[in-house]
Coordinates of C-alpha atoms and ligand atoms in Angstrom, one line a residue:
X1 CA 104.3 108.0 63.0
X2 CA 107.4 106.9 61.2
X3 CA 110.4 106.9 63.4
X4 CA 113.7 107.2 61.7
X5 CA 115.7 104.0 61.8
X6 CA 118.7 105.4 63.6
X7 CA 116.5 106.4 66.5
X8 CA 114.3 103.3 66.5
X9 CA 117.5 101.1 66.7
X10 CA 119.4 103.1 69.2
X11 CA 121.0 100.5 71.4
X12 CA 119.8 100.4 75.0
X13 CA 122.5 98.2 76.4
X14 CA 126.2 97.7 75.9
X15 CA 125.6 94.3 74.2
X16 CA 123.5 95.9 71.4
X17 CA 126.3 98.2 70.3
X18 CA 128.7 97.5 67.5
X19 CA 132.3 98.6 67.7
X20 CA 133.7 100.7 70.5
X21 CA 134.7 97.6 72.4
X22 CA 137.4 99.4 74.3
X23 CA 134.9 102.0 75.6
X24 CA 132.5 99.3 76.7
X25 CA 135.1 97.2 78.4
X26 CA 136.6 100.2 80.4
X27 CA 133.2 101.4 81.5
X28 CA 132.1 98.0 82.4
X29 CA 135.1 97.6 84.6
X30 CA 134.7 101.0 86.2
X31 CA 131.1 100.2 87.1
X32 CA 132.0 96.8 88.5
X33 CA 134.7 98.5 90.6
X34 CA 132.5 101.4 91.6
X35 CA 135.1 103.7 90.2
X36 CA 132.9 106.3 88.6
X37 CA 134.6 109.5 87.4
X38 CA 132.9 112.8 87.7
X39 CA 133.8 113.9 84.2
X40 CA 134.0 111.9 80.9
X41 CA 134.9 113.1 77.5
X42 CA 133.5 111.0 74.6
X43 CA 135.3 112.2 71.5
X44 CA 135.1 111.0 67.9
X45 CA 133.4 111.0 64.6
X46 CA 129.7 111.7 64.5
X47 CA 127.2 108.8 64.6
X48 CA 129.5 106.3 66.3
X49 CA 127.7 106.0 69.6
X50 CA 128.7 108.8 71.9
X51 CA 125.2 110.0 72.9
X52 CA 124.1 106.4 72.9
X53 CA 126.8 105.2 75.3
X54 CA 126.3 108.3 77.4
X55 CA 122.6 107.3 77.9
X56 CA 123.5 103.7 78.5
X57 CA 126.0 104.8 81.1
X58 CA 123.3 106.9 82.8
X59 CA 121.1 103.8 82.9
X60 CA 123.9 101.8 84.4
X61 CA 124.3 104.3 87.1
X62 CA 120.7 104.9 87.9
X63 CA 118.9 101.6 87.3
X64 CA 117.2 100.4 90.5
X65 CA 119.3 97.3 90.2
X66 CA 122.5 99.3 89.8
X67 CA 125.0 100.6 89.6
X68 CA 125.3 97.8 87.1
X69 CA 126.7 97.2 83.7
X70 CA 123.5 95.4 82.6
X71 CA 120.6 97.7 83.5
X72 CA 117.2 96.1 83.8
X73 CA 115.5 98.2 81.1
X74 CA 112.2 97.9 83.0
X75 CA 112.4 100.2 86.0
X76 CA 111.2 103.8 85.6
X77 CA 114.8 105.1 85.6
X78 CA 115.7 102.9 82.7
X79 CA 112.5 103.6 80.8
X80 CA 112.6 107.4 81.3
X81 CA 116.3 107.6 80.3
X82 CA 115.4 105.9 77.0
X83 CA 112.7 108.5 76.4
X84 CA 114.9 111.4 77.5
X85 CA 112.5 112.1 80.3
X86 CA 114.4 111.1 83.4
X87 CA 114.5 114.0 86.0
X88 CA 118.1 113.3 87.0
X89 CA 119.6 112.8 83.5
X90 CA 119.9 116.2 81.9
X91 CA 120.8 116.5 78.3
X92 CA 122.2 119.8 77.1
X93 CA 122.8 120.5 73.4
X94 CA 125.7 122.9 73.5
X95 CA 125.2 123.7 69.9
X96 CA 122.0 125.6 70.9
X97 CA 122.9 126.3 74.5
X98 CA 126.3 127.9 74.2
X99 CA 125.5 130.5 76.7
X100 CA 126.9 131.2 80.1
X101 CA 123.3 131.4 81.5
X102 CA 122.7 127.8 80.8
X103 CA 125.9 126.8 82.5
X104 CA 125.1 129.0 85.5
X105 CA 121.8 127.2 85.7
X106 CA 123.6 124.0 85.5
X107 CA 125.9 125.0 88.3
X108 CA 122.9 125.8 90.5
X109 CA 121.2 122.6 89.5
X110 CA 124.2 120.4 90.2
X111 CA 124.3 121.5 93.8
X112 CA 121.0 119.8 94.6
X113 CA 120.8 116.1 95.3
X114 CA 119.2 114.0 92.6
X115 CA 115.5 114.0 93.0
X116 CA 115.0 110.3 92.8
X117 CA 118.0 108.5 91.4
X118 CA 121.6 107.8 92.5
X119 CA 123.4 110.2 90.2
X120 CA 122.7 113.4 88.4
X121 CA 124.1 112.8 85.0
X122 CA 124.7 115.8 82.7
X123 CA 125.1 114.8 79.1
X124 CA 126.5 117.8 77.1
X125 CA 126.4 117.2 73.4
X126 CA 128.6 119.1 71.0
X127 CA 130.5 120.2 74.1
X128 CA 133.3 121.9 72.1
X129 CA 130.7 124.6 71.2
X130 CA 130.2 126.0 74.6
X131 CA 131.7 129.5 75.2
X132 CA 134.8 130.2 77.3
X133 CA 132.7 131.6 80.1
X134 CA 130.5 128.6 80.1
X135 CA 133.6 126.4 80.2
X136 CA 134.8 128.4 83.2
X137 CA 131.6 127.8 85.0
X138 CA 131.8 124.1 84.2
X139 CA 135.4 124.1 85.4
X140 CA 134.4 125.4 88.8
X141 CA 131.9 122.6 89.1
X142 CA 134.4 120.0 88.0
X143 CA 137.0 121.3 90.5
X144 CA 134.7 120.5 93.4
X145 CA 132.0 118.2 92.2
X146 CA 129.3 117.0 94.5
X147 CA 129.5 113.2 94.9
X148 CA 126.4 112.6 92.8
X149 CA 127.4 114.6 89.8
X150 CA 128.6 113.0 86.5
X151 CA 129.4 115.0 83.4
X152 CA 129.7 113.4 80.0
X153 CA 131.0 115.8 77.4
X154 CA 130.4 114.5 73.9
X155 CA 132.3 116.1 71.1
X156 CA 133.5 115.6 67.5
X157 CA 136.4 118.1 68.2
X158 CA 138.1 117.1 71.4
X159 CA 141.0 119.5 70.8
X160 CA 138.6 122.4 71.3
X161 CA 137.9 121.3 74.9
X162 CA 140.2 123.4 77.2
X163 CA 143.0 121.5 78.8
X164 CA 141.9 122.5 82.3
X165 CA 138.6 120.7 81.7
X166 CA 140.1 117.8 79.8
X167 CA 142.6 117.1 82.6
X168 CA 139.7 116.6 85.0
X169 CA 137.9 114.1 82.8
X170 CA 138.4 110.6 81.6
X171 CA 138.7 110.6 77.9
X172 CA 137.4 108.0 75.4
X173 CA 138.1 108.1 71.7
X174 CA 135.2 106.7 69.6
X175 CA 136.4 105.0 66.5
X176 CA 134.6 104.7 63.1
X177 CA 132.9 101.4 62.9
X178 CA 134.3 98.7 60.7
X179 CA 132.8 97.9 57.4
X180 CA 131.9 94.3 58.1
X181 CA 130.2 95.2 61.4
X182 CA 128.2 97.8 59.6
X183 CA 127.1 95.4 56.9
X184 CA 126.0 92.9 59.5
X185 CA 124.1 95.6 61.4
X186 CA 122.3 96.7 58.2
X187 CA 121.4 93.2 57.4
X188 CA 119.9 92.6 60.8
X189 CA 117.9 95.9 60.8
X190 CA 116.6 95.1 57.3
X191 CA 115.4 91.7 58.4
X192 CA 113.7 93.3 61.4
X193 CA 112.0 95.8 59.1
X194 CA 111.0 93.3 56.4
X195 CA 113.3 94.9 53.8
X196 CA 114.8 92.7 51.1
X197 CA 118.2 94.2 50.5
X198 CA 120.8 92.4 48.4
X199 CA 124.4 92.0 49.5
X200 CA 125.6 94.8 47.2
X201 CA 123.0 97.2 48.5
X202 CA 124.1 96.5 52.1
X203 CA 127.7 97.1 51.1
X204 CA 126.9 100.3 49.4
X205 CA 124.9 101.6 52.4
X206 CA 127.7 100.6 54.8
X207 CA 130.3 102.3 52.6
X208 CA 128.4 105.5 52.3
X209 CA 128.5 106.1 56.0
X210 CA 132.3 106.1 56.1
X211 CA 132.3 104.5 59.5
X212 CA 129.4 106.5 60.9
X213 CA 126.5 104.2 61.9
X214 CA 124.0 107.0 61.9
X215 CA 125.0 108.1 58.4
X216 CA 124.7 104.6 57.1
X217 CA 121.3 104.2 58.8
X218 CA 120.1 107.6 57.4
X219 CA 121.2 106.3 53.9
X220 CA 119.1 103.2 54.6
X221 CA 116.1 105.4 55.4
X222 CA 116.6 107.3 52.2
X223 CA 116.9 104.1 50.2
X224 CA 113.6 102.7 51.7
X225 CA 111.8 106.0 51.1
X226 CA 113.0 105.9 47.5
X227 CA 113.0 102.3 46.5
X228 CA 110.6 100.6 48.8
X229 CA 111.0 97.2 50.3
X230 CA 113.4 95.8 47.7
X231 CA 116.9 97.3 47.6
X232 CA 119.4 96.4 45.0
X233 CA 123.0 97.6 44.6
X234 CA 122.8 99.7 41.5
X235 CA 119.7 101.6 42.5
X236 CA 121.1 102.4 46.0
X237 CA 124.3 103.4 44.4
X238 CA 122.6 105.8 42.0
X239 CA 120.6 107.2 44.8
X240 CA 123.6 108.0 47.0
X241 CA 125.8 109.2 44.2
X242 CA 128.3 106.4 44.6
X243 CA 130.1 104.7 41.7
X244 CA 130.7 101.1 41.0
X245 CA 134.1 99.7 40.8
X246 CA 133.4 99.0 37.2
X247 CA 132.9 102.6 36.4
X248 CA 135.9 103.8 38.3
X249 CA 138.0 101.0 36.8
X250 CA 137.7 102.8 33.4
X251 CA 140.0 105.5 34.7
X252 CA 142.5 102.9 35.7
X253 CA 142.3 101.4 32.3
X254 CA 142.9 104.7 30.6
X255 CA 145.9 105.2 32.8
X256 CA 147.2 101.8 31.9
X257 CA 147.1 102.7 28.3
X258 CA 148.2 106.3 28.9
X259 CA 145.2 107.3 27.0
X260 CA 144.1 110.9 27.3
X261 CA 141.4 110.2 24.7
X262 CA 139.8 107.5 26.9
X263 CA 139.8 110.0 29.8
X264 CA 137.9 112.6 27.8
X265 CA 135.5 109.9 26.8
X266 CA 134.8 109.0 30.4
X267 CA 133.9 112.6 31.2
X268 CA 131.7 112.8 28.2
X269 CA 129.8 109.7 29.3
X270 CA 129.4 111.0 32.8
X271 CA 128.0 114.2 31.5
X272 CA 125.5 112.6 29.1
X273 CA 124.3 110.3 31.8
X274 CA 123.7 113.3 34.0
X275 CA 126.1 112.2 36.7
X276 CA 127.2 114.5 39.5
X277 CA 130.8 115.3 38.7
X278 CA 131.7 116.4 42.2
X279 CA 130.5 113.0 43.5
X280 CA 132.5 111.3 40.8
X281 CA 135.7 113.1 41.7
X282 CA 135.2 112.3 45.4
X283 CA 134.7 108.6 44.6
X284 CA 137.7 108.7 42.3
X285 CA 139.9 109.9 45.1
X286 CA 138.5 107.2 47.3
X287 CA 139.2 104.7 44.6
X288 CA 142.8 105.6 44.4
X289 CA 143.1 105.7 48.1
X290 CA 141.8 102.1 48.2
X291 CA 144.1 101.0 45.4
X292 CA 147.1 102.5 47.2
X293 CA 146.1 100.8 50.5
X294 CA 145.5 97.5 48.6
X295 CA 148.9 97.8 46.9
X296 CA 150.6 98.3 50.2
X297 CA 148.7 95.7 52.2
X298 CA 148.8 93.1 49.4
X299 CA 145.8 91.3 51.0
X300 CA 142.3 91.8 52.3
X301 CA 142.4 94.5 54.9
X302 CA 139.9 96.2 57.2
X303 CA 141.4 99.5 56.1
X304 CA 139.3 99.3 53.0
X305 CA 135.5 99.5 53.3
X306 CA 134.7 96.9 50.7
X307 CA 133.6 93.3 50.6
X308 CA 136.3 90.6 50.2
X309 CA 135.2 90.2 46.6
X310 CA 135.6 93.8 45.8
X311 CA 138.9 93.9 47.6
X312 CA 140.0 91.1 45.3
X313 CA 139.2 93.2 42.3
X314 CA 140.9 96.3 43.8
X315 CA 144.0 94.3 44.3
X316 CA 144.0 93.0 40.7
X317 CA 143.9 96.6 39.5
X318 CA 146.4 97.9 42.1
X319 CA 149.2 95.4 41.2
X320 CA 149.3 96.9 37.7
X321 CA 150.7 100.1 39.0
X322 CA 153.5 101.2 41.2
X323 CA 153.1 102.5 44.7
X324 CA 154.6 105.8 43.6
X325 CA 152.1 106.2 40.7
X326 CA 149.2 105.4 42.9
X327 CA 150.4 107.9 45.5
X328 CA 150.8 110.6 42.9
X329 CA 147.3 109.9 41.5
X330 CA 145.7 110.0 44.8
X331 CA 147.2 113.3 45.5
X332 CA 146.1 114.6 42.1
X333 CA 142.5 113.3 42.4
X334 CA 142.2 114.9 45.8
X335 CA 143.3 118.2 44.3
X336 CA 140.8 117.8 41.5
X337 CA 138.1 117.0 44.1
X338 CA 138.9 120.1 46.0
X339 CA 138.9 122.2 42.9
X340 CA 135.5 120.8 41.8
X341 CA 134.0 121.9 45.1
X342 CA 134.1 125.5 44.0
X343 CA 134.3 125.3 40.3
X344 CA 131.8 126.9 38.0
X345 CA 133.0 124.6 35.3
X346 CA 133.2 121.2 36.8
X347 CA 133.5 119.5 33.5
X348 CA 136.6 121.4 32.5
X349 CA 138.2 120.9 35.8
X350 CA 137.5 117.2 35.8
X351 CA 138.9 116.8 32.3
X352 CA 142.0 118.7 33.3
X353 CA 142.3 116.6 36.4
X354 CA 142.1 113.3 34.5
X355 CA 144.5 114.5 31.8
X356 CA 147.0 115.4 34.5
X357 CA 146.7 111.8 35.8
X358 CA 147.8 110.5 32.5
X359 CA 150.7 112.9 32.2
X360 CA 151.8 112.2 35.8
X361 CA 151.8 108.5 35.0
X362 CA 154.2 109.0 32.2
X363 CA 156.8 110.5 34.5
X364 CA 159.4 108.0 35.4
X365 CA 160.9 107.9 38.8
X366 CA 164.6 108.8 38.4
X367 CA 165.7 105.7 40.2
X368 CA 164.0 103.6 37.6
X369 CA 165.6 105.6 34.8
X370 CA 169.0 105.1 36.3
X371 CA 168.3 101.4 36.9
X372 CA 167.5 101.0 33.2
X373 CA 171.0 102.4 32.5
X374 CA 172.9 100.0 34.6
X375 CA 175.1 97.7 32.6
X376 CA 173.5 94.3 32.1
X377 CA 175.7 92.5 34.6
X378 CA 176.9 94.7 37.4
X379 CA 180.6 93.9 37.7
X380 CA 181.5 92.7 41.1
X381 CA 184.2 94.9 42.5
X382 CA 186.5 92.0 42.9
X383 CA 186.7 91.5 39.2
X384 CA 188.5 94.8 38.9
X385 CA 192.1 94.6 39.8
X386 CA 192.4 98.3 40.5
X387 CA 189.2 99.9 41.7
X388 CA 188.7 103.5 40.8
X389 CA 189.9 105.9 43.3
X390 CA 187.2 106.7 45.8
X391 CA 185.6 110.0 46.1
X392 CA 185.1 110.9 49.7
X393 CA 181.4 110.8 50.5
X394 CA 181.6 113.4 53.3
X395 CA 184.3 115.7 54.4
X396 CA 186.4 114.0 56.9
X397 CA 187.9 115.9 59.9
X398 CA 190.8 118.1 58.8
X399 CA 193.7 116.1 60.2
X400 CA 192.8 113.0 58.2
X401 CA 192.6 115.2 55.2
X402 CA 196.3 115.6 54.7
X403 CA 197.4 117.3 51.5
X404 CA 197.2 114.5 49.0
X405 CA 200.0 115.7 46.8
X406 CA 202.6 117.1 49.0
X407 CA 204.0 120.3 47.7
X408 CA 206.4 122.5 49.5
X409 CA 206.2 126.2 50.1
X410 CA 203.6 128.5 51.4
X411 CA 201.2 127.7 48.6
X412 CA 200.9 124.1 49.6
X413 CA 200.1 125.0 53.2
X414 CA 197.6 127.6 52.1
X415 CA 195.9 124.8 50.2
X416 CA 195.9 122.5 53.2
X417 CA 194.5 125.2 55.4
X418 CA 191.7 126.1 53.0
X419 CA 190.9 122.4 52.7
X420 CA 190.8 122.1 56.4
X421 CA 188.5 125.1 56.8
X422 CA 186.2 123.6 54.1
X423 CA 186.4 120.2 55.8
X424 CA 184.7 121.8 58.8
X425 CA 182.0 123.5 56.9
X426 CA 178.6 121.8 56.3
X427 CA 177.8 120.9 52.8
X428 CA 181.1 122.0 51.4
X429 CA 182.1 118.6 50.0
X430 CA 182.1 119.8 46.4
X431 CA 184.2 122.8 47.1
X432 CA 186.6 120.7 49.1
X433 CA 187.0 118.3 46.3
X434 CA 187.6 121.3 43.9
X435 CA 190.3 122.7 46.1
X436 CA 192.0 119.3 46.2
X437 CA 192.1 119.3 42.5
X438 CA 193.6 122.8 42.3
X439 CA 196.8 124.6 42.8
X440 CA 196.7 127.7 44.9
X441 CA 198.7 130.8 44.4
X442 CA 198.6 133.8 46.7
X443 CA 199.6 137.1 45.2
X444 CA 198.9 140.6 46.4
X445 CA 195.6 140.1 48.2
X446 CA 194.4 137.7 45.5
X447 CA 194.3 133.9 45.5
X448 CA 194.5 132.2 42.2
X449 CA 193.1 128.8 41.7
X450 CA 194.6 126.8 38.9
X451 CA 192.1 124.1 38.3
X452 CA 190.7 121.7 35.8
X453 CA 187.3 122.5 34.4
X454 CA 185.6 119.8 36.5
X455 CA 186.5 121.8 39.6
X456 CA 185.1 125.1 38.3
X457 CA 181.7 124.8 39.9
X458 CA 183.0 123.9 43.3
X459 CA 185.5 126.8 43.2
X460 CA 182.8 129.3 42.4
X461 CA 181.0 128.5 45.6
X462 CA 180.9 131.2 48.3
X463 CA 182.2 128.5 50.7
X464 CA 185.6 129.0 49.1
X465 CA 185.5 132.8 49.9
X466 CA 184.5 132.0 53.4
X467 CA 187.3 129.5 53.8
X468 CA 189.8 131.9 52.3
X469 CA 188.9 134.8 54.6
X470 CA 189.0 132.5 57.5
X471 CA 192.4 131.2 56.7
X472 CA 193.9 134.6 55.8
X473 CA 192.0 136.6 58.3
X474 CA 190.7 139.0 55.7
X475 CA 188.6 139.0 52.7
X476 CA 190.5 138.2 49.6
X477 CA 189.7 138.1 45.9
X478 CA 189.7 134.8 44.3
X479 CA 190.7 134.1 40.7
X480 CA 189.9 130.9 39.0
X481 CA 192.1 129.9 36.1
X482 CA 191.0 126.9 34.3
X483 CA 193.9 124.8 33.1
X484 CA 194.2 121.7 31.1
X485 CA 194.0 118.7 33.4
X486 CA 197.7 117.9 33.0
X487 CA 198.5 121.3 34.4
X488 CA 196.9 120.4 37.7
X489 CA 199.2 117.7 38.7
X490 CA 199.2 114.8 41.0
X491 CA 196.0 115.1 43.0
X492 CA 194.2 111.9 43.8
X493 CA 190.8 113.2 42.8
X494 CA 192.0 114.7 39.6
X495 CA 190.0 112.8 37.0
X496 CA 192.5 111.2 34.7
X497 CA 191.2 112.5 31.5
X498 CA 192.2 111.6 28.1
X499 CA 195.1 113.4 26.5
X500 CA 194.5 117.2 26.4
X501 CA 192.0 118.3 23.9
X502 CA 191.3 114.8 22.8
X503 CA 188.3 114.9 20.6
X504 CA 188.7 111.3 19.8
X505 CA 187.8 110.5 23.4
X506 CA 184.7 112.6 23.3
X507 CA 183.6 110.9 20.1
X508 CA 184.2 107.5 21.6
X509 CA 182.2 108.4 24.7
X510 CA 179.3 109.7 22.6
X511 CA 179.2 106.5 20.7
X512 CA 179.0 104.4 23.8
X513 CA 175.6 102.7 24.0
X514 CA 175.1 103.5 27.7
X515 CA 175.7 107.2 27.0
X516 CA 173.4 107.1 24.0
X517 CA 170.7 105.5 26.2
X518 CA 171.2 108.2 28.8
X519 CA 170.9 111.0 26.3
X520 CA 167.6 109.4 25.0
X521 CA 166.3 109.2 28.5
X522 CA 167.3 112.7 29.4
X523 CA 166.9 114.7 26.1
X524 CA 169.1 117.7 25.9
X525 CA 171.7 116.4 28.2
X526 CA 175.3 117.1 27.3
X527 CA 178.6 115.4 27.7
X528 CA 180.8 117.9 29.6
X529 CA 183.8 115.9 30.3
X530 CA 185.2 112.4 29.9
X531 CA 187.3 110.5 32.4
X532 CA 188.8 107.2 32.0
X533 CA 188.3 105.1 35.2
X534 CA 191.1 102.7 34.3
X535 CA 193.8 105.3 34.6
Ligands
ADP1 N1 128.3 101.9 68.1 C1 127.0 101.8 67.6 N2 126.4 100.7 67.6 C2 125.1 100.6 67.2 N3 124.4 101.7 66.7 C3 125.0 102.9 66.7 C4 126.3 103.0 67.2 N4 126.7 104.3 67.1 C5 125.6 104.9 66.5 N5 124.6 104.1 66.3 C6 123.3 104.4 65.7 O1 123.4 105.8 65.3 C7 122.5 106.6 66.0 C8 123.2 107.9 66.5 O2 124.2 107.5 67.4 P1 124.7 108.6 68.4 O3 125.1 107.8 69.6 O4 123.8 109.7 68.6 O5 126.0 109.1 67.7 P2 127.0 110.3 68.2 O6 126.5 110.8 69.5 O7 128.3 109.6 68.2 O8 126.9 111.3 67.1 C9 122.0 105.7 67.2 O9 120.7 106.0 67.4 C10 122.2 104.3 66.6 O10 121.1 103.9 65.9
MG2 MG1 125.4 112.7 69.6
ZN3 ZN1 116.6 99.6 85.3

C-alpha cells in the first residue's frame, strides 16, 4: 500500500526534525532537568511539526531508557507510539471530539495510573475546537493534575484557547520552516525515494508549502503521481498553479512602461493558455510582496522563499521602482486577489486590477513633486542678509505672544486677549495668525475684523468665535471686512505684498518659471496672492 510521503517521513526523533530549534532545545533541557510540565500548548501553522513533536515528547517520556531526549526507538513504548497504538499515549482529535462526553471520559481516564509506562500523555489535536464545557472539564484536571498526566494541546489558533487553560500550560510557538531547509529536506526525501527532481522543481515544491512541511510534502506526492520519477520545474509549476518569475515579470515590465495595453495583452495570453486567473492574481500579490521585501532588504534574505538566483532577479526588478510604488501595488494586487475569489467575471476583474496598477504608478508622491520644484541650488540661509520673517510653527504660550504691533486702547487689548485664547487652543495656529494680521473693533455686540485677504480663511474658523465668546463672556457676532494690505498696518506676519492692486506683480509672478512649473504639475491651481519676501 502506498503511504503518503508526509507520513512515511514523519520524524521519530528530535534530530530528524527541521526548524523549530527553539522548541527542541527547550524540551531537551526540560527533560534533562526532569522538569516536565503537566500542560503544553503547541501553537502554530499547520504542518510544521506540532503532532510530530508531541509524539516525540511522548516517546522521550515513556521510552524504557527514559525519560530521555534521545529515545531508543526499539522498545515497545517507542514502537507503539510511532504506530499510534501505545496504551498510555492517547490522541484525541478535538475536531471530531468536541464533546463534553469525551472530556469527561478523559477526566475519568486520567485518574488511573498509566497501565505500563511512566506517563499518561494526552495529545489533543485542534485543541481550539473543543467546547467551553469540555474546556472546563479539562481545566479541572489541569488544576489538580495527577503526577503522571501530561497534556499537549496542539492548535493553529492559540488565541482561542481560554486564558485559564493557557496560564496553566507552557506554550511553544511553531514557526513556518525556512525555504532553504525545506529545499534540503525535499532533496533528501527525493533521493530516498529514487525521484530525480531538478533544483527548480524542488524550489517550486518548497515554495508552494509556504512554510508548511506537510503541504510541501503533499505537493511532492501530487507531483510524483502526476509526473512520475522525473520532476522538472515548469511541469511542477504548472501542476501547482504557480507562475515563473519570467511570467510575472511581464507585469513589472508593463508598469515600467506605464503600458495599459501590455497589461491587457497579459490577461489575453493567460486566458488563451487556459490559466487559472485566481492563481495568477495570488501569485502576483506574492510577487509584489517579494519585490517590496527585496527593495527594503537590498540583499538576499530568508524573508523571501526563493533561491539566491531568483532573489538576485527579484532585486534587479525591485530597484527599478520606489518603495512607495511597490507598497501601493502590493495593496492593489491583494485587493484584486480578494475580488477574484468571488468574482463571476474573473477576467474583467483581473483586467481592471492590472489597469489600476498602471494608473497608481503614474501618481507621484507629493514630496517628489515638490522636490522637483526646488530651485536648482538651495540658497543657504547665510547668503540672505535679511531672512524672511518667520511664521511661528506652533502657537506659543500666550505671554510670549505679546501683541506684535502695539496699539493703544481697548481694541488692542481685545486683540491680545483673543490671540491669547487662540494660543491655548489646539490646532488654531491659522486663526491665531489671521488675528495677528487683523485689526479688531468691538461695536454693539459685534466684533469687526479688518484683515487682508490672506487672513480671511483663518478668521472664518469657528475657533475665532470660540475665542471671542471666551474673552467677552458671551457669544458675539463677528464681521470680517477685507481690506487692502496697507490698511492692516504693522503686523509682523502681514505679508508685505506689492503695491495695492498691483497687476504688474501678479503678471510677473505668473511668468516666473517655478510658478509655471508648479501650475503644470498641479493643473488648475491658481495664484491667489503674491508676497515679496524681500520686503
Ligand atoms: N519540523 C518538521 N520537520 C520535519 N518534518 C516535518 C516537520 N513538520 C512537519 N513535518 C512533516 O509534515 C507531516 C505533518 O506534520 P505534523 O507534525 O502533523 O504537523 P502539525 O501537527 O503541525 O500540523 C509530518 O509527518 C512530517 O512528515
Ligand atoms: Mg497535527
Ligand atoms: Zn524506547
